[in-house]
Short mmCIF file of C-alpha atoms in Angstrom, two decimals:
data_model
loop_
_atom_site.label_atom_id
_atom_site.label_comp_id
_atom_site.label_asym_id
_atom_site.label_seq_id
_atom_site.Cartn_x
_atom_site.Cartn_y
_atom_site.Cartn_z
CA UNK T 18 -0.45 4.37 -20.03
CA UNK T 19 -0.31 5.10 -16.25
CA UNK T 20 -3.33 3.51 -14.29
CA UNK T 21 -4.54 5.34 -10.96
CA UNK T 22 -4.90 3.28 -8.04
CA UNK T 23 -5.89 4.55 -4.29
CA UNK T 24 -3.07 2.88 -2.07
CA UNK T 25 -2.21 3.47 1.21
CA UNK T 26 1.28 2.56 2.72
CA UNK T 27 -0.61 -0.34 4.54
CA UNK T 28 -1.50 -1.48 0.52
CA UNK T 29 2.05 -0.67 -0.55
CA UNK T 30 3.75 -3.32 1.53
CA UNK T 31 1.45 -5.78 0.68
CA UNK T 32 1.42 -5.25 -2.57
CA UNK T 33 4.49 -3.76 -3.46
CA UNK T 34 5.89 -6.45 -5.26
CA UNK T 35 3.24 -6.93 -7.45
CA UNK T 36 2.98 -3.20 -8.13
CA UNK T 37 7.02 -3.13 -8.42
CA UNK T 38 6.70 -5.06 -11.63
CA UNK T 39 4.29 -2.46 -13.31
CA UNK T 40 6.12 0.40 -15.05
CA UNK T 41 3.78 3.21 -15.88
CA UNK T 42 1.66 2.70 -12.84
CA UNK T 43 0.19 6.09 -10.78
CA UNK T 44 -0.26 5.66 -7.44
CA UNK T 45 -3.25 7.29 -4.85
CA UNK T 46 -6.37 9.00 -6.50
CA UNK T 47 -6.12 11.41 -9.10
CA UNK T 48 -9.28 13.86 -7.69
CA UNK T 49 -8.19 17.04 -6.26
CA UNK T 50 -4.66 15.47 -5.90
CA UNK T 51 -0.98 16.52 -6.09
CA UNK T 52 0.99 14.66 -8.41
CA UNK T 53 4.51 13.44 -7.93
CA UNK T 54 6.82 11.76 -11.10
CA UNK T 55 9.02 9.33 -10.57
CA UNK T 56 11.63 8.51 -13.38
CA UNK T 57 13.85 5.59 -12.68
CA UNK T 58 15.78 3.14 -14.86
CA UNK T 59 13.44 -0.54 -14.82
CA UNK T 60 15.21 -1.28 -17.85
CA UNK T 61 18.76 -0.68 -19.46
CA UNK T 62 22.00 -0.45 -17.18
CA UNK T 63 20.45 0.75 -13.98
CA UNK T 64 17.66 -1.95 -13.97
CA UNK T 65 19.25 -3.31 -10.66
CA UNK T 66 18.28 0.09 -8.73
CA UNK T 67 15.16 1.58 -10.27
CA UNK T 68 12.86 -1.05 -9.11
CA UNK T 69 13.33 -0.55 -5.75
CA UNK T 70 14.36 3.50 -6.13
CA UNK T 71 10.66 3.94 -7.47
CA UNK T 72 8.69 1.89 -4.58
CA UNK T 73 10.82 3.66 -1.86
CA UNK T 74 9.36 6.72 -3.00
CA UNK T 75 5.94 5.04 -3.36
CA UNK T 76 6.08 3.89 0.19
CA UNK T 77 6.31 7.44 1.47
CA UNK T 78 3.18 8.77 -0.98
CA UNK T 79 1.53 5.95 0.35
CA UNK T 80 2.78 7.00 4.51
CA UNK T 81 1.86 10.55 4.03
CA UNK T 82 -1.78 9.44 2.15
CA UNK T 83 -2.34 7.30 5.23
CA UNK T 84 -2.46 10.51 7.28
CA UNK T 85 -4.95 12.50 5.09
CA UNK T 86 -2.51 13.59 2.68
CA UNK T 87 -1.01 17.25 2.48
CA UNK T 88 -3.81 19.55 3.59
CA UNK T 89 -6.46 17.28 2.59
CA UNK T 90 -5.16 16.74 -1.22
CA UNK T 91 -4.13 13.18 -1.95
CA UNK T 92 -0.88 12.46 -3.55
CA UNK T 93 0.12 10.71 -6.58
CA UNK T 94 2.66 9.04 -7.77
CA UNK T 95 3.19 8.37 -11.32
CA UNK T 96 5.94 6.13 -12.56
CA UNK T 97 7.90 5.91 -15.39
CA UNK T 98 10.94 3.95 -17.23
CA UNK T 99 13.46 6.22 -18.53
CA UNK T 100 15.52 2.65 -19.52
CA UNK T 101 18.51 3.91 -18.79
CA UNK T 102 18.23 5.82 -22.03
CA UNK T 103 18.30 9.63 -22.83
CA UNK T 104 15.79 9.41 -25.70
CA UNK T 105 13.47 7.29 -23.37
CA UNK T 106 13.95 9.20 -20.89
CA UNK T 107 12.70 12.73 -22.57
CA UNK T 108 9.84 10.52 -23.91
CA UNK T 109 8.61 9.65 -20.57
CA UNK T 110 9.72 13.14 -18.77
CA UNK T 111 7.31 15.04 -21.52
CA UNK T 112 4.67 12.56 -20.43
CA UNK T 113 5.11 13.54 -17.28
CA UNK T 114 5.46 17.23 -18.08
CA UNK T 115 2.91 17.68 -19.93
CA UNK T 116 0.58 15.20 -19.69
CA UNK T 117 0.26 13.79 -16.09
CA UNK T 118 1.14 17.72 -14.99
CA UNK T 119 3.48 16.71 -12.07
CA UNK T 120 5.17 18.85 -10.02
CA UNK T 121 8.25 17.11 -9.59
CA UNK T 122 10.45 14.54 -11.26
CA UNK T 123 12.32 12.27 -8.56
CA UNK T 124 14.66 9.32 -8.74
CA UNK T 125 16.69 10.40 -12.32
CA UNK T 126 19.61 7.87 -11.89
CA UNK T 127 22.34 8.30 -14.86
CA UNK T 128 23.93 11.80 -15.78
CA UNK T 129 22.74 11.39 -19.39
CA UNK T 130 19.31 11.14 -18.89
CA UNK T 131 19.10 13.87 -16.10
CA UNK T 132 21.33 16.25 -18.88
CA UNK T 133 18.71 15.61 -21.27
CA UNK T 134 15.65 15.98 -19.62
CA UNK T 135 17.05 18.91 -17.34
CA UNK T 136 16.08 21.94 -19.76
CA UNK T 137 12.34 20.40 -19.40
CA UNK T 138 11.81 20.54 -16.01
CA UNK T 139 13.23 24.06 -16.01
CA UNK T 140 11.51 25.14 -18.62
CA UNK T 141 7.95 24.15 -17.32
CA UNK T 142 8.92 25.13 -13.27
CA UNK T 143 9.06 21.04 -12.48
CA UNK T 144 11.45 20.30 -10.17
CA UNK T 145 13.97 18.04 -10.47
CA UNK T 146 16.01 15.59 -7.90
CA UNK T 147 18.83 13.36 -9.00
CA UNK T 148 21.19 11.00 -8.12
CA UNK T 149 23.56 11.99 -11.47
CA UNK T 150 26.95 12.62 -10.52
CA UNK T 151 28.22 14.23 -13.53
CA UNK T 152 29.06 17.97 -12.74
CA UNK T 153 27.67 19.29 -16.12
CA UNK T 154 24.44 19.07 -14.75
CA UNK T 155 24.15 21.44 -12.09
CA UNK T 156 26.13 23.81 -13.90
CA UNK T 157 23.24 24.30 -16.30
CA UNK T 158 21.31 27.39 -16.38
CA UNK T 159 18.41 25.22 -14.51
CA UNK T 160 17.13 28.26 -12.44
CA UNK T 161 17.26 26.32 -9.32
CA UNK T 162 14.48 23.74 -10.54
CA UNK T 163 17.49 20.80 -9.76
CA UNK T 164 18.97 19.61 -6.82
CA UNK T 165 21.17 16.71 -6.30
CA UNK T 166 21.67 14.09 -3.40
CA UNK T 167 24.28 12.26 -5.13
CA UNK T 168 27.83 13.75 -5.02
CA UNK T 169 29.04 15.46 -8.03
CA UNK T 170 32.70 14.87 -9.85
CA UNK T 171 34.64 16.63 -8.13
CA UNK T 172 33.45 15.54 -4.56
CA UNK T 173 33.49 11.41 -6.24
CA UNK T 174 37.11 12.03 -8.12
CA UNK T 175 38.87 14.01 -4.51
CA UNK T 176 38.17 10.49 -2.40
CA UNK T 177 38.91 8.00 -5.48
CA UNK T 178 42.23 9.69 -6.14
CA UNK T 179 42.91 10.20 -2.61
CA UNK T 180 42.61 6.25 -1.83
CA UNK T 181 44.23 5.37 -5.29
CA UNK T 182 47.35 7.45 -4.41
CA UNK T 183 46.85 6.90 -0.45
CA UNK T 184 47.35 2.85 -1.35
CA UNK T 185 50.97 3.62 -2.46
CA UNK T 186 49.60 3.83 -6.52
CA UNK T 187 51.62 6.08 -8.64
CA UNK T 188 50.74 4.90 -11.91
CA UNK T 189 47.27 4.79 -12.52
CA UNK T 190 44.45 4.24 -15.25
CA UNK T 191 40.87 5.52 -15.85
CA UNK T 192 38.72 2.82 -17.64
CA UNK T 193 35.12 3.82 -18.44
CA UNK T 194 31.87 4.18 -20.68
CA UNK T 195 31.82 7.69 -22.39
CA UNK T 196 29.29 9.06 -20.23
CA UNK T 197 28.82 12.57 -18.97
CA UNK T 198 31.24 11.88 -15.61
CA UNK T 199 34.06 9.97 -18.04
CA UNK T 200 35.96 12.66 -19.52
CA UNK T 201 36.03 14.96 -15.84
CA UNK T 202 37.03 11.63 -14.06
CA UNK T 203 39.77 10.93 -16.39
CA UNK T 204 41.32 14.46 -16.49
CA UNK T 205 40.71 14.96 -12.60
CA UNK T 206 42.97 11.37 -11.98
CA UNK T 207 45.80 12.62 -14.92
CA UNK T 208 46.02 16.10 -12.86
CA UNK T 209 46.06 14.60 -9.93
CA UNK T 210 48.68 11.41 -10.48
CA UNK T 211 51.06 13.82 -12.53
CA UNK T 212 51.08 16.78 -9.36
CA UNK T 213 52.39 13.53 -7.38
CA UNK T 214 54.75 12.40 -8.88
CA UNK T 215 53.10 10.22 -11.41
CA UNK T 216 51.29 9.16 -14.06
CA UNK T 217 47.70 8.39 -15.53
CA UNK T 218 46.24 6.58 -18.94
CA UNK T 219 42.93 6.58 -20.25
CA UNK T 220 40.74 4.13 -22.35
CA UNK T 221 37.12 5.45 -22.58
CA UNK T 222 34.68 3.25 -24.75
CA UNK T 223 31.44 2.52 -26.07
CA UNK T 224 28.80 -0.02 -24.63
CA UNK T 225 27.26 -3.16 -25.61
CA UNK T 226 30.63 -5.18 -26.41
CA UNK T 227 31.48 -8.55 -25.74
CA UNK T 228 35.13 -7.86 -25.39
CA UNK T 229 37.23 -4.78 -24.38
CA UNK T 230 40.69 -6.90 -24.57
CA UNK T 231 42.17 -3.95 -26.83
CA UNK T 232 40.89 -1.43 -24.93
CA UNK T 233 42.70 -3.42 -22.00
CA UNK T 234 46.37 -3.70 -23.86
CA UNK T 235 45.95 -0.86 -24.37
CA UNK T 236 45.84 0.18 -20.62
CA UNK T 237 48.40 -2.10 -19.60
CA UNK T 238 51.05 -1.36 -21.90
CA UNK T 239 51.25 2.21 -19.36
CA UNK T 240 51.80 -0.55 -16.62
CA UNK T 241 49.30 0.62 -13.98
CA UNK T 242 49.44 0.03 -10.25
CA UNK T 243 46.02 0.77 -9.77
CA UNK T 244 43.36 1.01 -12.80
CA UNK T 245 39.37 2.67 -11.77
CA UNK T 246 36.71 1.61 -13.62
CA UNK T 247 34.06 4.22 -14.58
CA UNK T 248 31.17 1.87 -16.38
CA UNK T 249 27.99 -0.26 -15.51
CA UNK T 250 28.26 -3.51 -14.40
CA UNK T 251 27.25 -5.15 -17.88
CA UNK T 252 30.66 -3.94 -19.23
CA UNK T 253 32.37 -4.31 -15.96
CA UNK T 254 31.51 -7.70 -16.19
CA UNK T 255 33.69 -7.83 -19.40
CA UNK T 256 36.58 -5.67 -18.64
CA UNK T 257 37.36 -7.69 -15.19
CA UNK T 258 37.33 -10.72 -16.89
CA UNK T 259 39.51 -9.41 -19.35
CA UNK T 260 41.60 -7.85 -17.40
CA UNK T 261 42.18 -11.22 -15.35
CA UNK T 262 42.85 -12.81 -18.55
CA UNK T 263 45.72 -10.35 -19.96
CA UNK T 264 47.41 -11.31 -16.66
CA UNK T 265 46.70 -8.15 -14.92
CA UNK T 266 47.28 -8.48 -11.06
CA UNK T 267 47.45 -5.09 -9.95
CA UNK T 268 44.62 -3.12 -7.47
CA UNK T 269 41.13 -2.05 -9.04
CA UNK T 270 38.87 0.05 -8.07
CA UNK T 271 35.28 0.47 -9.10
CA UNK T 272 31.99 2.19 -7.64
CA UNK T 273 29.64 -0.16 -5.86
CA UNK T 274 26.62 0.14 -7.71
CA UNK T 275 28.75 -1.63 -10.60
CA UNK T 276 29.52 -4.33 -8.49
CA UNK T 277 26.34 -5.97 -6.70
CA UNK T 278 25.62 -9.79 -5.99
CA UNK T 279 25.06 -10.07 -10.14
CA UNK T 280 28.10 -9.07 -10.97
CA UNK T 281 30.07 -11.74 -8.03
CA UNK T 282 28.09 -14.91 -9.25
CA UNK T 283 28.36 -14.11 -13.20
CA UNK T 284 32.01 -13.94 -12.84
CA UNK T 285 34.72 -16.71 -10.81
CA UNK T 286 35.95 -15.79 -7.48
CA UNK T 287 39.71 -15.34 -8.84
CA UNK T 288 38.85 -12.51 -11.53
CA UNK T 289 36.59 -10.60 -8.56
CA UNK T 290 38.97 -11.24 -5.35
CA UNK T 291 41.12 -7.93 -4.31
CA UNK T 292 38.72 -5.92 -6.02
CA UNK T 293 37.99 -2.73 -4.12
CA UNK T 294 34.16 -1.26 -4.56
CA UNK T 295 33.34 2.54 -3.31
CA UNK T 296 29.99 4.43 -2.35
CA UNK T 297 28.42 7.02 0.16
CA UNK T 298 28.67 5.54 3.71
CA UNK T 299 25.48 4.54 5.56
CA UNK T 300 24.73 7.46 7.94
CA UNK T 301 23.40 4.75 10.53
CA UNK T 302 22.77 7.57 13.50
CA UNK T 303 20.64 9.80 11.01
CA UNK T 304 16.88 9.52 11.94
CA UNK T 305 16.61 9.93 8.14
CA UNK T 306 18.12 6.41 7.62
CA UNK T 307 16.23 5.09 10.62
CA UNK T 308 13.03 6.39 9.56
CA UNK T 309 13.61 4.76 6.15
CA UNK T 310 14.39 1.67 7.54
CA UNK T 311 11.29 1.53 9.64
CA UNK T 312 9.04 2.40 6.47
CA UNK T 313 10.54 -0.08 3.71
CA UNK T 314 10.88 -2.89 6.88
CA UNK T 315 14.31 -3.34 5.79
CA UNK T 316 17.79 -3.04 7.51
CA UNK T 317 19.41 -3.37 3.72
CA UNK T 318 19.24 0.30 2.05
CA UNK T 319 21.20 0.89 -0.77
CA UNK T 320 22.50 4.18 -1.40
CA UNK T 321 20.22 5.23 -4.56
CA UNK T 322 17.20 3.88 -2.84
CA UNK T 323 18.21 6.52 0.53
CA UNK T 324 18.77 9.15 -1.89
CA UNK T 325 15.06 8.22 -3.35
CA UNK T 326 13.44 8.21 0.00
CA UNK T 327 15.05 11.83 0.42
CA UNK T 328 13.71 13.18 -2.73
CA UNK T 329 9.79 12.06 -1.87
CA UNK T 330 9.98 13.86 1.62
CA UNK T 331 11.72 16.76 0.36
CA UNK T 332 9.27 16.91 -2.16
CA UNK T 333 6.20 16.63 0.37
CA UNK T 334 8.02 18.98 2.87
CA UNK T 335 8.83 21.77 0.87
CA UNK T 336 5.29 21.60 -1.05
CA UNK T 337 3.81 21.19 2.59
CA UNK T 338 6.38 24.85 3.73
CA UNK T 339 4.95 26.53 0.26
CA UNK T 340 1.51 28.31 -0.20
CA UNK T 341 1.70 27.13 -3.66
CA UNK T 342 1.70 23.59 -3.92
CA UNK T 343 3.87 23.26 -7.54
CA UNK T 344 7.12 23.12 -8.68
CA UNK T 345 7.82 26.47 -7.66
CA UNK T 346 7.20 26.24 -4.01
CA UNK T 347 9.42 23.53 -4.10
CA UNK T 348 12.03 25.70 -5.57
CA UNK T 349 11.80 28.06 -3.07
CA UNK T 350 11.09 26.15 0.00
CA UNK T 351 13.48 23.22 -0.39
CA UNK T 352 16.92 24.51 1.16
CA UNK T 353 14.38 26.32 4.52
CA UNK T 354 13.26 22.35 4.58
CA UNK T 355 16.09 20.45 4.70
CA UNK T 356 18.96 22.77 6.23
CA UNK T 357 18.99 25.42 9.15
CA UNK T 358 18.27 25.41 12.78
CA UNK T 359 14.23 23.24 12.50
CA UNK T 360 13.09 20.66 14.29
CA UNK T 361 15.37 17.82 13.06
CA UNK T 362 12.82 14.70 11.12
CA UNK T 363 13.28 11.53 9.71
CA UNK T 364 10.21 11.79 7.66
CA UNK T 365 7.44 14.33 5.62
CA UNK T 366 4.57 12.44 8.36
CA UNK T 367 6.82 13.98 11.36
CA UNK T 368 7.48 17.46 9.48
CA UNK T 369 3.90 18.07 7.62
CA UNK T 370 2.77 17.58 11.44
CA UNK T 371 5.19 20.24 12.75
CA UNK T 372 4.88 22.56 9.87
CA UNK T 373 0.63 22.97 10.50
CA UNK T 374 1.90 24.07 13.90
CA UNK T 375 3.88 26.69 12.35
CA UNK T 376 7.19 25.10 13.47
CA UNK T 377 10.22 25.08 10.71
CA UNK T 378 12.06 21.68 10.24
CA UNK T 379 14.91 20.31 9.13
CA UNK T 380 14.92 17.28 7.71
CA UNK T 381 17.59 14.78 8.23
CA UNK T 382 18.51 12.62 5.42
CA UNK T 383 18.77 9.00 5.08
CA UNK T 384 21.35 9.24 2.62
CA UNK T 385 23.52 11.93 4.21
CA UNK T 386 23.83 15.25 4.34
CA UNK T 387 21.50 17.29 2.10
CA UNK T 388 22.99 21.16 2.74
CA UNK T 389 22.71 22.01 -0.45
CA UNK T 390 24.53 24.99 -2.18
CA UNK T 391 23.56 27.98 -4.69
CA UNK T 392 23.45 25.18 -7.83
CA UNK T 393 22.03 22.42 -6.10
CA UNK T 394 24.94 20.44 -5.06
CA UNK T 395 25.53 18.59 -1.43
CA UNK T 396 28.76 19.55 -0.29
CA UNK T 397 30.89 17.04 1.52
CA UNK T 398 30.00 12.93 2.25
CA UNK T 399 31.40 10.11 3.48
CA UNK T 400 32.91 7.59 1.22
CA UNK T 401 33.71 4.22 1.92
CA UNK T 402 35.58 1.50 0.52
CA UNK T 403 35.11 -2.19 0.47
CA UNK T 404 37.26 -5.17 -0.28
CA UNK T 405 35.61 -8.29 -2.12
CA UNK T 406 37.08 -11.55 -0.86
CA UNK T 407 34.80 -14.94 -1.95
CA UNK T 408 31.72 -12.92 -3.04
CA UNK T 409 31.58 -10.48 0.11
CA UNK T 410 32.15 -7.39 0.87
CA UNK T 411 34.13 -6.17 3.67
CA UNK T 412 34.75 -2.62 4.91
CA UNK T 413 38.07 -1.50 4.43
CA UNK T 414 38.62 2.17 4.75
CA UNK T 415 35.91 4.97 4.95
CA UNK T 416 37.83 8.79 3.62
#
């Protein structure tokens, strides 16, 4: 059961990593308040990033409540553990739903659990904000009740080809989990390899094994110059070390949220050397990022813990542009908050501010871009590629 406290960002920071521990926990007074969900993996696969995804968008509840709130109303925050799972997941988003009454859902990590909860939020006018990359999901019939700061597919697939192929690769592999994005990534690099000139093979599998070394023969009886891998870092952790055991010495590639500091120390330095990672590049100039920076008193910001700073202001900022403070208003006010020719802000403090002058804002986000098109989808990022040699990362290319 969720447990109301009345916290203040000044209470957040020093108490954050008490509170960080507490799954289920609503944040700020309930009484006459506006309340917020947060749904972010504490447990499964994604356990590394919901943690800290959840109290960056506590910290800026707690900044705006430290200002009065928006007009006078308190906001909540109300947390939940989807575990990485799409049954939990609808569990906890129908607690939210209907229960708690939010009127958003912020910080949905993995494409399966956004796909499942999705028709929920539209259904009962919440809004939701993702970091899911699959493009299934903003292709449902979501009435505009999702947006999405990671990039989809297509946008991921275009630079991870491009550098594949770009680093001389003709002959290349997909190796994933079957997960919403598996099946587009694989087609998108066998399209894309065969219009140049080459080739592409394919080995999609199921979690929770403590080997894939047929799954890996069976990859590298194509001979691959260049294999991507597609999972979490649990079974990342598996397929690099078999992969390094069948003798394979070619180039891999794999997204840097599977390969953090967990994955470098649980595995030797030989099976993780070479290894390329990819993600959204840090847009350092963006007052977004600075503002973020400033708030969580960090110069470290992942990219999923950006993209849940975003989706807290855009939240407060488009309830704060709307008359009617639900999921709605956010609907309809999110794109006039966040794109067009406003004052440019790092933060929902800044824009609430200029907004009860009647100025229009634009807010500025710390994880890029947030233009966001008629289904809900940013357009265009940076992405950039690092090269692990002994346990560190270093910056290689950025497409």
């Amino acid at each position: 059961m969720a447990h109301s406290i009345n916290l203040t960002r000044r209470m957040l920071l020093k108490t954050g990593v008490a509170l960080g521990l507490m799954p289920g926990v609503a944040f700020a007074q309930s009484g006459g308040s506006i309340k917020i969900g947060s749904l972010t993996p504490l447990t499964g696969s994604g356990a590394s990033y919901g943690g800290r995804m959840r109290d960056a968008i506590a910290a800026v509840i707690g900044a705006v409540n430290e200002v009065g709130g928006l007009d006078g109303r308190q906001l909540v925050l109300v947390s939940e553990d989807d575990q990485t799972s799409p049954e939990s997941g609808v569990r906890a988003a129908r607690k939210l739903i209907d229960v708690d009454q939010v009127v958003a859902i912020a910080g949905v990590w993995a494409s399966s659990v956004t796909t499942a909860i999705a028709p929920l939020c539209w259904e009962s006018k919440t809004m939701l904000l993702c970091t899911s990359a699959a493009n299934s999901i903003t292709l449902l019939p979501h009435h505009g009740y999702i947006v999405r700061t990671e990039p989809g597919s297509t946008l991921w697939m275009e630079k991870i080809v491009s550098f594949m192929l770009g680093e001389g690769a003709r002959k290349v592999a997909y190796m994933g989990l079957q997960t919403p994005f598996a099946e587009f990534a694989a087609g998108y690099m066998e399209k894309a390899a065969l219009k140049a000139g080459g080739s592409s093979a394919t080995s999609i599998y199921g979690p929770d094994k403590t080997s894939y070394r047929s799954e890996v023969d069976q990859i590298l009886a194509t001979s691959p110059e260049f294999i991507y891998l597609g999972g979490y870092s649990t079974d990342t952790i598996v397929v690099l070390r078999d992969l390094f055991r069948a003798g394979y010495r070619g180039k891999i590639l794999t997204q840097n949220y599977t390969v953090d500091q967990t994955l470098l120390d649980a595995l030797p330095t030989e099976v993780t050397d070479g290894v390329f990672s990819v993600g959204t590049a840090t847009p350092d100039a963006s007052v977004g990022f600075q503002a973020a920076k400033a708030l969580l008193k960090t110069d470290q910001i992942d990219p999923y813990v950006a993209q849940a700073y975003d989706h807290a202001n855009l939240v407060i900022l488009a309830l704060a542009a709307s008359s009617t403070k639900n999921g709605e208003g956010i609907r309809n006010k999110i794109r006039d908050v966040s794109q067009g020719e406003g004052t440019k802000v790092g933060s929902a403090v800044e824009g609430i501010k200029l907004l009860a002058e009647g100025k229009s804002v634009n807010y500025e986000g710390a994880s890029g871009d947030l233009t966001f098109n008629e289904i809900g989808d940013i357009t265009t990022f940076p992405a950039r590629f690092d090269l692990i040699k002994i346990k560190k990362f270093e910056q290689y290319k950025t497409l």
